[in-house]
mmCIF file with all atom_site columns, C-alpha atoms in Angstrom:
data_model
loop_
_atom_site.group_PDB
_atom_site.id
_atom_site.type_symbol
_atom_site.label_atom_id
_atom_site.label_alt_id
_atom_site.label_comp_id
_atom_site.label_asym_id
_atom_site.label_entity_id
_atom_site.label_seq_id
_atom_site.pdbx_PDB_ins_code
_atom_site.Cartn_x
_atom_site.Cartn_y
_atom_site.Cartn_z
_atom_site.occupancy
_atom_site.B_iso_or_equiv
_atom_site.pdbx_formal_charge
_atom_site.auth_seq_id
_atom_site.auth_comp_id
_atom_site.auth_asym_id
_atom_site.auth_atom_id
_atom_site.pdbx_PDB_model_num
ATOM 1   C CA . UNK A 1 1   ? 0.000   0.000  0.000  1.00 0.00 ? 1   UNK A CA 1
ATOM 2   C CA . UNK A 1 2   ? 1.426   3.473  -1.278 1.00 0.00 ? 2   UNK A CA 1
ATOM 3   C CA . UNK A 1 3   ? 1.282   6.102  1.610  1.00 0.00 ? 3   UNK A CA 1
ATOM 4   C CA . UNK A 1 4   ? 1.339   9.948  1.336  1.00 0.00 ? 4   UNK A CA 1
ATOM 5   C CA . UNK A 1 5   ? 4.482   10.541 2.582  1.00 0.00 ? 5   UNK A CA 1
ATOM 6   C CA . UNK A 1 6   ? 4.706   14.497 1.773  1.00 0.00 ? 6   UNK A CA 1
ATOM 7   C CA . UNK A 1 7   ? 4.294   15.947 5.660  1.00 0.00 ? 7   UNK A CA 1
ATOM 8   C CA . UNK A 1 8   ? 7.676   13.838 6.643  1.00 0.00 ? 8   UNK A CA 1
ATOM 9   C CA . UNK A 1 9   ? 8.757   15.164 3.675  1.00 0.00 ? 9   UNK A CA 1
ATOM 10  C CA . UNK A 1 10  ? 8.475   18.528 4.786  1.00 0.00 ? 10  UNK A CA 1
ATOM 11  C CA . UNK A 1 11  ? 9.307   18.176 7.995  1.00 0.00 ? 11  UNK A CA 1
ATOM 12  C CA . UNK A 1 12  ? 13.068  16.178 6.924  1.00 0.00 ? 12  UNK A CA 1
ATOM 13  C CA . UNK A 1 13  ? 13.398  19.535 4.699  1.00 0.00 ? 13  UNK A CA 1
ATOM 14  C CA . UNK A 1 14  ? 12.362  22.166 7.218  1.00 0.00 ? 14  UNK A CA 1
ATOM 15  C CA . UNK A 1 15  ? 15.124  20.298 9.812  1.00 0.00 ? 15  UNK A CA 1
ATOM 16  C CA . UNK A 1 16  ? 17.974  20.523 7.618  1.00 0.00 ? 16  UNK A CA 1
ATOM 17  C CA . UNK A 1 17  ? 16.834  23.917 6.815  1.00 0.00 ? 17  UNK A CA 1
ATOM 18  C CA . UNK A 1 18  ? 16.715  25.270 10.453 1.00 0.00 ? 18  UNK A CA 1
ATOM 19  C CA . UNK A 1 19  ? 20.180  23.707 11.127 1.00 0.00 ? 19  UNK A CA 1
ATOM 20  C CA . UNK A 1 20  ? 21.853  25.102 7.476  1.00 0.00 ? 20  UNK A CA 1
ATOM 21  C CA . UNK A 1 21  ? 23.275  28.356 7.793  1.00 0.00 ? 21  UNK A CA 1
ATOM 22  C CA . UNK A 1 22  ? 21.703  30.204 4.909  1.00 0.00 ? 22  UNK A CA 1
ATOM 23  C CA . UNK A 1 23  ? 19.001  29.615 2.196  1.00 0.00 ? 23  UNK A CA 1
ATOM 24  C CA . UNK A 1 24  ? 19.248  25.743 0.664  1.00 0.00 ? 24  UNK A CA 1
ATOM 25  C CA . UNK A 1 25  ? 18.649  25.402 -2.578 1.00 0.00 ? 25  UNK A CA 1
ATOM 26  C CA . UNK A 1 26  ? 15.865  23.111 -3.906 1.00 0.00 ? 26  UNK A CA 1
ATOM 27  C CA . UNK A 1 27  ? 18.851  20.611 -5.572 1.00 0.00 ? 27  UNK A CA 1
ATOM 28  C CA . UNK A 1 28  ? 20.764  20.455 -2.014 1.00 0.00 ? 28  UNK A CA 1
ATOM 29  C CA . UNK A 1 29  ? 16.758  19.640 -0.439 1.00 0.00 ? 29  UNK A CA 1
ATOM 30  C CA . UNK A 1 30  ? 16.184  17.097 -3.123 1.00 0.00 ? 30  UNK A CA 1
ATOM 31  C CA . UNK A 1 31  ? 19.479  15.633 -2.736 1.00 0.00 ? 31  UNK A CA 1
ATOM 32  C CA . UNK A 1 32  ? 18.438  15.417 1.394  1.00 0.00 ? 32  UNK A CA 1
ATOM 33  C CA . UNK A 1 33  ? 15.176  14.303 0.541  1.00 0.00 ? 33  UNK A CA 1
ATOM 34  C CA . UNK A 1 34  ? 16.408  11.859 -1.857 1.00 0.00 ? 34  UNK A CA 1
ATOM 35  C CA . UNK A 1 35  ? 14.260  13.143 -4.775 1.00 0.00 ? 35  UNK A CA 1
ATOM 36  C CA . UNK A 1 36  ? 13.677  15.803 -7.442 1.00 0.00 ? 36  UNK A CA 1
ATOM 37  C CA . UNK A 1 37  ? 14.603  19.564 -7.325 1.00 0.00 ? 37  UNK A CA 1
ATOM 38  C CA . UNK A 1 38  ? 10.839  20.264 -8.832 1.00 0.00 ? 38  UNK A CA 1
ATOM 39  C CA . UNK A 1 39  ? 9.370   18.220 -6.545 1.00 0.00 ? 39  UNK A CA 1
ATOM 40  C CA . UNK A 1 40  ? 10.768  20.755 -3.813 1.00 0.00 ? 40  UNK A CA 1
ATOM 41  C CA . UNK A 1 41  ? 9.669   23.216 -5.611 1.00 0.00 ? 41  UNK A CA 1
ATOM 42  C CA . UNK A 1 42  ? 6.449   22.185 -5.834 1.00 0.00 ? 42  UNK A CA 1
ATOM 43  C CA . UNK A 1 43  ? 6.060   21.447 -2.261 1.00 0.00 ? 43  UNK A CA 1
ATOM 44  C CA . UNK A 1 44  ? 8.183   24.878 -1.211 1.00 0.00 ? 44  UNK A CA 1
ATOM 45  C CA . UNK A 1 45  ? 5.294   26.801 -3.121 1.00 0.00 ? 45  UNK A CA 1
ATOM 46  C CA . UNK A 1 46  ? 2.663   25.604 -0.591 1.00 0.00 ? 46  UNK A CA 1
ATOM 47  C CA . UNK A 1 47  ? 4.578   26.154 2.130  1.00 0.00 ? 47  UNK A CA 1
ATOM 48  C CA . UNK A 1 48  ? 5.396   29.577 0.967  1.00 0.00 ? 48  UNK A CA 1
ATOM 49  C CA . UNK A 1 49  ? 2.075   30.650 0.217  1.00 0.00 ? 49  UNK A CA 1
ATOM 50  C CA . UNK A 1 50  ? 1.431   29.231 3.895  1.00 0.00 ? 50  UNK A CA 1
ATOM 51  C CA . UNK A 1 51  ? 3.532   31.923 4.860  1.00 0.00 ? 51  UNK A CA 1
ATOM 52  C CA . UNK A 1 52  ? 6.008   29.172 6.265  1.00 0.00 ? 52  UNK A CA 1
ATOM 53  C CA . UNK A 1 53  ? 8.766   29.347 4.246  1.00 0.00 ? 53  UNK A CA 1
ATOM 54  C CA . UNK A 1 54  ? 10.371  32.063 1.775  1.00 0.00 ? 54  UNK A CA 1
ATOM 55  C CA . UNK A 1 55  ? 12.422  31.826 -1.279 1.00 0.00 ? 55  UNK A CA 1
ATOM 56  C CA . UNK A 1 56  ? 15.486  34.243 -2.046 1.00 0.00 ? 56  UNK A CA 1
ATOM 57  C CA . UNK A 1 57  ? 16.437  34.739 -5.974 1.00 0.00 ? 57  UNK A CA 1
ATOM 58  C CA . UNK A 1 58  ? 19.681  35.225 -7.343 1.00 0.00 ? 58  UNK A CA 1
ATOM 59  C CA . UNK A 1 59  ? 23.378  33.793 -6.362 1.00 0.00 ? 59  UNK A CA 1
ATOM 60  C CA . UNK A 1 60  ? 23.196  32.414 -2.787 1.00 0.00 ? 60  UNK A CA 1
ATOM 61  C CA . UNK A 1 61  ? 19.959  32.287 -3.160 1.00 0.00 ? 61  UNK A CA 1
ATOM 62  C CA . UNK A 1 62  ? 17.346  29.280 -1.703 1.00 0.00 ? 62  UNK A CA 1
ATOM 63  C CA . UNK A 1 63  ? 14.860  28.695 0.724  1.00 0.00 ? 63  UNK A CA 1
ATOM 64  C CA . UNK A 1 64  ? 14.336  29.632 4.060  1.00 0.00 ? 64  UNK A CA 1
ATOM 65  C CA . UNK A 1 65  ? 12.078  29.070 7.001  1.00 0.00 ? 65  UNK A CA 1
ATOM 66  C CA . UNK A 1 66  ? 10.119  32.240 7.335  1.00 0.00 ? 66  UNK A CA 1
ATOM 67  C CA . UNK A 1 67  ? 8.221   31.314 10.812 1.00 0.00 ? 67  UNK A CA 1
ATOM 68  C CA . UNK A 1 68  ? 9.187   30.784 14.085 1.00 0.00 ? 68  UNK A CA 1
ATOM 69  C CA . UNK A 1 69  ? 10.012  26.950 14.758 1.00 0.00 ? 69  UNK A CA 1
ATOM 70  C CA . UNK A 1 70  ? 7.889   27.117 17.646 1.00 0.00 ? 70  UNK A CA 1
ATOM 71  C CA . UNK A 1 71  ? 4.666   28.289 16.629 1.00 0.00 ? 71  UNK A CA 1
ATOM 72  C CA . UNK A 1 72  ? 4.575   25.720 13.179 1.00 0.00 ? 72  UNK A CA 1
ATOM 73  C CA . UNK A 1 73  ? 2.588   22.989 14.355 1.00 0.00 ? 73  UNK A CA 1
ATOM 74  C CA . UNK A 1 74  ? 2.707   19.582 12.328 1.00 0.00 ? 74  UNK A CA 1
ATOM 75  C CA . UNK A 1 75  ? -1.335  20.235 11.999 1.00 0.00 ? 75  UNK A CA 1
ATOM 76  C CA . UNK A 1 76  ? -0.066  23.722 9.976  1.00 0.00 ? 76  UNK A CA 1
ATOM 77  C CA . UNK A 1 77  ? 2.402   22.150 7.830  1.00 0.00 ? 77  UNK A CA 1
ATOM 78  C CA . UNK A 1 78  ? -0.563  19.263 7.330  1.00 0.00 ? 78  UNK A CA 1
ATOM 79  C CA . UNK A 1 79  ? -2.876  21.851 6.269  1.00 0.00 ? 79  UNK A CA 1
ATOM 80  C CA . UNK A 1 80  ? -0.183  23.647 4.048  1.00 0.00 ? 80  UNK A CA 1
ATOM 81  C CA . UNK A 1 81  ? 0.192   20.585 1.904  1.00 0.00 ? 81  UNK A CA 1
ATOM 82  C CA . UNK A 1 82  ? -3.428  20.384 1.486  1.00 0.00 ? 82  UNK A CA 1
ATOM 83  C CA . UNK A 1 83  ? -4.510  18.014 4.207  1.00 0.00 ? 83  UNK A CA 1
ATOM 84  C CA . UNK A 1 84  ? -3.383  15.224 2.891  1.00 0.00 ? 84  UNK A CA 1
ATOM 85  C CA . UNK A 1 85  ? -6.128  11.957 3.626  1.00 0.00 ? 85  UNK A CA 1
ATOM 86  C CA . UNK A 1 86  ? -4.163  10.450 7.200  1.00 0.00 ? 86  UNK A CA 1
ATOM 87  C CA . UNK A 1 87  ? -5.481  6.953  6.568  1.00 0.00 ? 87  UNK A CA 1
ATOM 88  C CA . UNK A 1 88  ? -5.260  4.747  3.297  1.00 0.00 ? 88  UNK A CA 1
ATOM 89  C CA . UNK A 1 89  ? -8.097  2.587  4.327  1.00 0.00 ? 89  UNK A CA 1
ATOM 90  C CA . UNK A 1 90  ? -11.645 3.203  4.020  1.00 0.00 ? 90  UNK A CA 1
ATOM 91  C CA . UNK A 1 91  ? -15.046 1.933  2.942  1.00 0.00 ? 91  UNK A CA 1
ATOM 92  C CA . UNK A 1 92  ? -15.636 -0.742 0.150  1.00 0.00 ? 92  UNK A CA 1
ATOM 93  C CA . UNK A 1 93  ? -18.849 1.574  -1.295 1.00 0.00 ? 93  UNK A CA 1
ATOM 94  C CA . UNK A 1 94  ? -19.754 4.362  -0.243 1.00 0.00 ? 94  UNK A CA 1
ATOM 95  C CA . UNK A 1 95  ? -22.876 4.292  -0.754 1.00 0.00 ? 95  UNK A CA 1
ATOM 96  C CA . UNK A 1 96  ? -24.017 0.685  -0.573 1.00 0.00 ? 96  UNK A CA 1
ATOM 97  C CA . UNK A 1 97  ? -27.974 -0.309 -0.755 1.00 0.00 ? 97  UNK A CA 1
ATOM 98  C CA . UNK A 1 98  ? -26.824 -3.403 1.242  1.00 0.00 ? 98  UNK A CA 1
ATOM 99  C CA . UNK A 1 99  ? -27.823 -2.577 5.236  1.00 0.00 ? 99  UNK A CA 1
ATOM 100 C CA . UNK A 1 100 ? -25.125 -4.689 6.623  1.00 0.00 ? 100 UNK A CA 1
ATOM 101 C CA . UNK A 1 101 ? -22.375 -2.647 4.629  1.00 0.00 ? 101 UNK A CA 1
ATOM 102 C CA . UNK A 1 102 ? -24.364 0.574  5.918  1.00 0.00 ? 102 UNK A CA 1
ATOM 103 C CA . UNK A 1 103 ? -23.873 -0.450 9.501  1.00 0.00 ? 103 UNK A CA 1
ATOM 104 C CA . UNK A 1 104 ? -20.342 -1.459 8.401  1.00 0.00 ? 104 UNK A CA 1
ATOM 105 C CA . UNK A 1 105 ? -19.674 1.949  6.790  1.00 0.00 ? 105 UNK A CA 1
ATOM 106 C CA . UNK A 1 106 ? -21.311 3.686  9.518  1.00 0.00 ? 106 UNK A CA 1
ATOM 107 C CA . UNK A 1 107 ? -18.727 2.002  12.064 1.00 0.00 ? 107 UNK A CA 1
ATOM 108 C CA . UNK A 1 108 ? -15.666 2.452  10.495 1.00 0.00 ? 108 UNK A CA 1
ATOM 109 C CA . UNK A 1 109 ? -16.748 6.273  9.197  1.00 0.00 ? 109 UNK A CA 1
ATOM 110 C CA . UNK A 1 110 ? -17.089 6.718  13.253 1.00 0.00 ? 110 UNK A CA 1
ATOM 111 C CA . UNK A 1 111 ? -13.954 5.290  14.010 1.00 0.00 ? 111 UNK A CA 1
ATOM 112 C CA . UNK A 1 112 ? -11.807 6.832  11.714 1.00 0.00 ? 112 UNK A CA 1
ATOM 113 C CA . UNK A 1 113 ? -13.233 10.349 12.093 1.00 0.00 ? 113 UNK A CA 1
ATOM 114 C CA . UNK A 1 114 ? -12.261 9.956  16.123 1.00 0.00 ? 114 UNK A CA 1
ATOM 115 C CA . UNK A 1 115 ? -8.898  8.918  15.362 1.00 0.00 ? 115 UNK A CA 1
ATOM 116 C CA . UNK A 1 116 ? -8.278  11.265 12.636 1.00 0.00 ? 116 UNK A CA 1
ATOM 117 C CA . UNK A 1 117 ? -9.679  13.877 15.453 1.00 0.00 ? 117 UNK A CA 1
ATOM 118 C CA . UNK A 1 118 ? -7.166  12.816 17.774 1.00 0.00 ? 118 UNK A CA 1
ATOM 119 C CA . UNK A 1 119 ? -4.150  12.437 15.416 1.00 0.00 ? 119 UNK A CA 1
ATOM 120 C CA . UNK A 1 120 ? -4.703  16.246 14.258 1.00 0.00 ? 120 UNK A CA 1
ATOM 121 C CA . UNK A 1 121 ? -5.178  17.680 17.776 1.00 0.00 ? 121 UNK A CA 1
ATOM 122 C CA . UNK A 1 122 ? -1.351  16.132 18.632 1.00 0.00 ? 122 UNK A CA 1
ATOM 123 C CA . UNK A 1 123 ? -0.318  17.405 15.330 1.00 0.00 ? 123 UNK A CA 1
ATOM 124 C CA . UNK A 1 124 ? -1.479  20.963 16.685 1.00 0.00 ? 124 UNK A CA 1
ATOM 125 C CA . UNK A 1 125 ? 0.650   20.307 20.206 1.00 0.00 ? 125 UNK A CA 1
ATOM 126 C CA . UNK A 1 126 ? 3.746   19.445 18.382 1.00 0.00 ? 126 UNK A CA 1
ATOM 127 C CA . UNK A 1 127 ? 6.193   21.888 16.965 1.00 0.00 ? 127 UNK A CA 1
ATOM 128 C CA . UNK A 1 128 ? 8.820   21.951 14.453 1.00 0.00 ? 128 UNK A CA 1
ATOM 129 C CA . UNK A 1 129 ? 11.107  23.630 17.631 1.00 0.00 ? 129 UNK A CA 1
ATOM 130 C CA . UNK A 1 130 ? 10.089  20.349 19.612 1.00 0.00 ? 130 UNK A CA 1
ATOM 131 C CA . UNK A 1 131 ? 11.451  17.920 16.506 1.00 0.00 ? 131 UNK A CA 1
ATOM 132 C CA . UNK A 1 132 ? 14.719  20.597 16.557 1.00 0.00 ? 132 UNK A CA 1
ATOM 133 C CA . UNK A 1 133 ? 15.163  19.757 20.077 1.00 0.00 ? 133 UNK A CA 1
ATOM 134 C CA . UNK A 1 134 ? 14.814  15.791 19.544 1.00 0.00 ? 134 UNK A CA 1
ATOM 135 C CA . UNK A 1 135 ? 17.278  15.896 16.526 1.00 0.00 ? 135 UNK A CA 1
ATOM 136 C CA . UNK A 1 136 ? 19.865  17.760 18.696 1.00 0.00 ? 136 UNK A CA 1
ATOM 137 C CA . UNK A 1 137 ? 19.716  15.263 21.235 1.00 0.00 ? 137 UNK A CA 1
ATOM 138 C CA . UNK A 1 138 ? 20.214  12.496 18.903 1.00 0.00 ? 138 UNK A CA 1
ATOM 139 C CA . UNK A 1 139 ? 23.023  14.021 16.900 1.00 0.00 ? 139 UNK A CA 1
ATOM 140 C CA . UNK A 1 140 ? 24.335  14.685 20.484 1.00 0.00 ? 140 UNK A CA 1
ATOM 141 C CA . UNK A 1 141 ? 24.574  11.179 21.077 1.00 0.00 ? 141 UNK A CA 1
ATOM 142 C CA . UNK A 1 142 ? 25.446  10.374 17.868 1.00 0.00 ? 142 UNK A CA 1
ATOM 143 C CA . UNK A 1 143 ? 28.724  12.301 18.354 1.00 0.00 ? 143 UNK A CA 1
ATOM 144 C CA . UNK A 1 144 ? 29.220  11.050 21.457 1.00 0.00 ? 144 UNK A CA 1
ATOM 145 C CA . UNK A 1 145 ? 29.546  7.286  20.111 1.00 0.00 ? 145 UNK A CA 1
ATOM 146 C CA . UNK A 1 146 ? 32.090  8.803  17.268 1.00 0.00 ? 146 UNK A CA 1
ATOM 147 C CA . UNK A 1 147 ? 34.491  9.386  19.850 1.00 0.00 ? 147 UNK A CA 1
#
């Protein structure tokens, strides 16, 4: 099963941007991200017209975080990208005459929509400061074991 992977995506980009002195370039994200400069680009653009990120023109030019790492929630980048469908499974029909797929659909509709309530309220409590601070203890460690 394909997933949407485009919101750890973003937030792999936005971390190597906050710890990059300087614009990056949408070739040094896509070589990060392991993918294609236009595909940054195209996912840059949202952001930007999010507010989230800017882009400067010209030699040294790239992209840049334009927010505060603290107040960019995982539910804002989410709803940058277009809120992207959180689950890949759903209902058979949607509209099935049969009354045992109704009360099917009608369980699983309930389900999902509480889940998908409480995955987007921790998206809102989560910040891209609080992923900053996770990576720096990890590449902390990291370093540690080098030596």
């Amino acid at each position: 099963m394909k997933r949407d992977s485009r919101l750890s995506s973003v937030l792999h980009a936005l971390l190597h941007m906050a710890e990059h002195d300087g614009p990056m370039t949408s070739e040094a994200l896509g070589l990060c991200l392991g993918t294609n400069p236009v595909v940054v680009r195209r996912t840059m653009g949202l952001l930007r017209e999010a507010g989230l990120v800017a882009a400067a023109r010209g030699h040294a030019g790239g992209w840049r975080i334009s927010a505060d790492l603290t107040t960019v929630s995982l539910r804002q980048l989410h709803e940058a990208l277009g809120e992207p469908a959180i689950f890949a499974i759903g209902n058979r029909n949607e509209t099935p005459d049969c009354l045992v797929e109704q009360a099917v659909n009608a369980a699983l509709d309930h389900a999902f929509e509480e889940a998908e309530a409480l995955l987007l309220e921790r998206f809102a409590a989560v910040s891209l400061a609080d992923l900053a601070v996770d990576f720096a203890r990890r590449h902390a460690a990291w370093r540690a074991a080098q030596e």
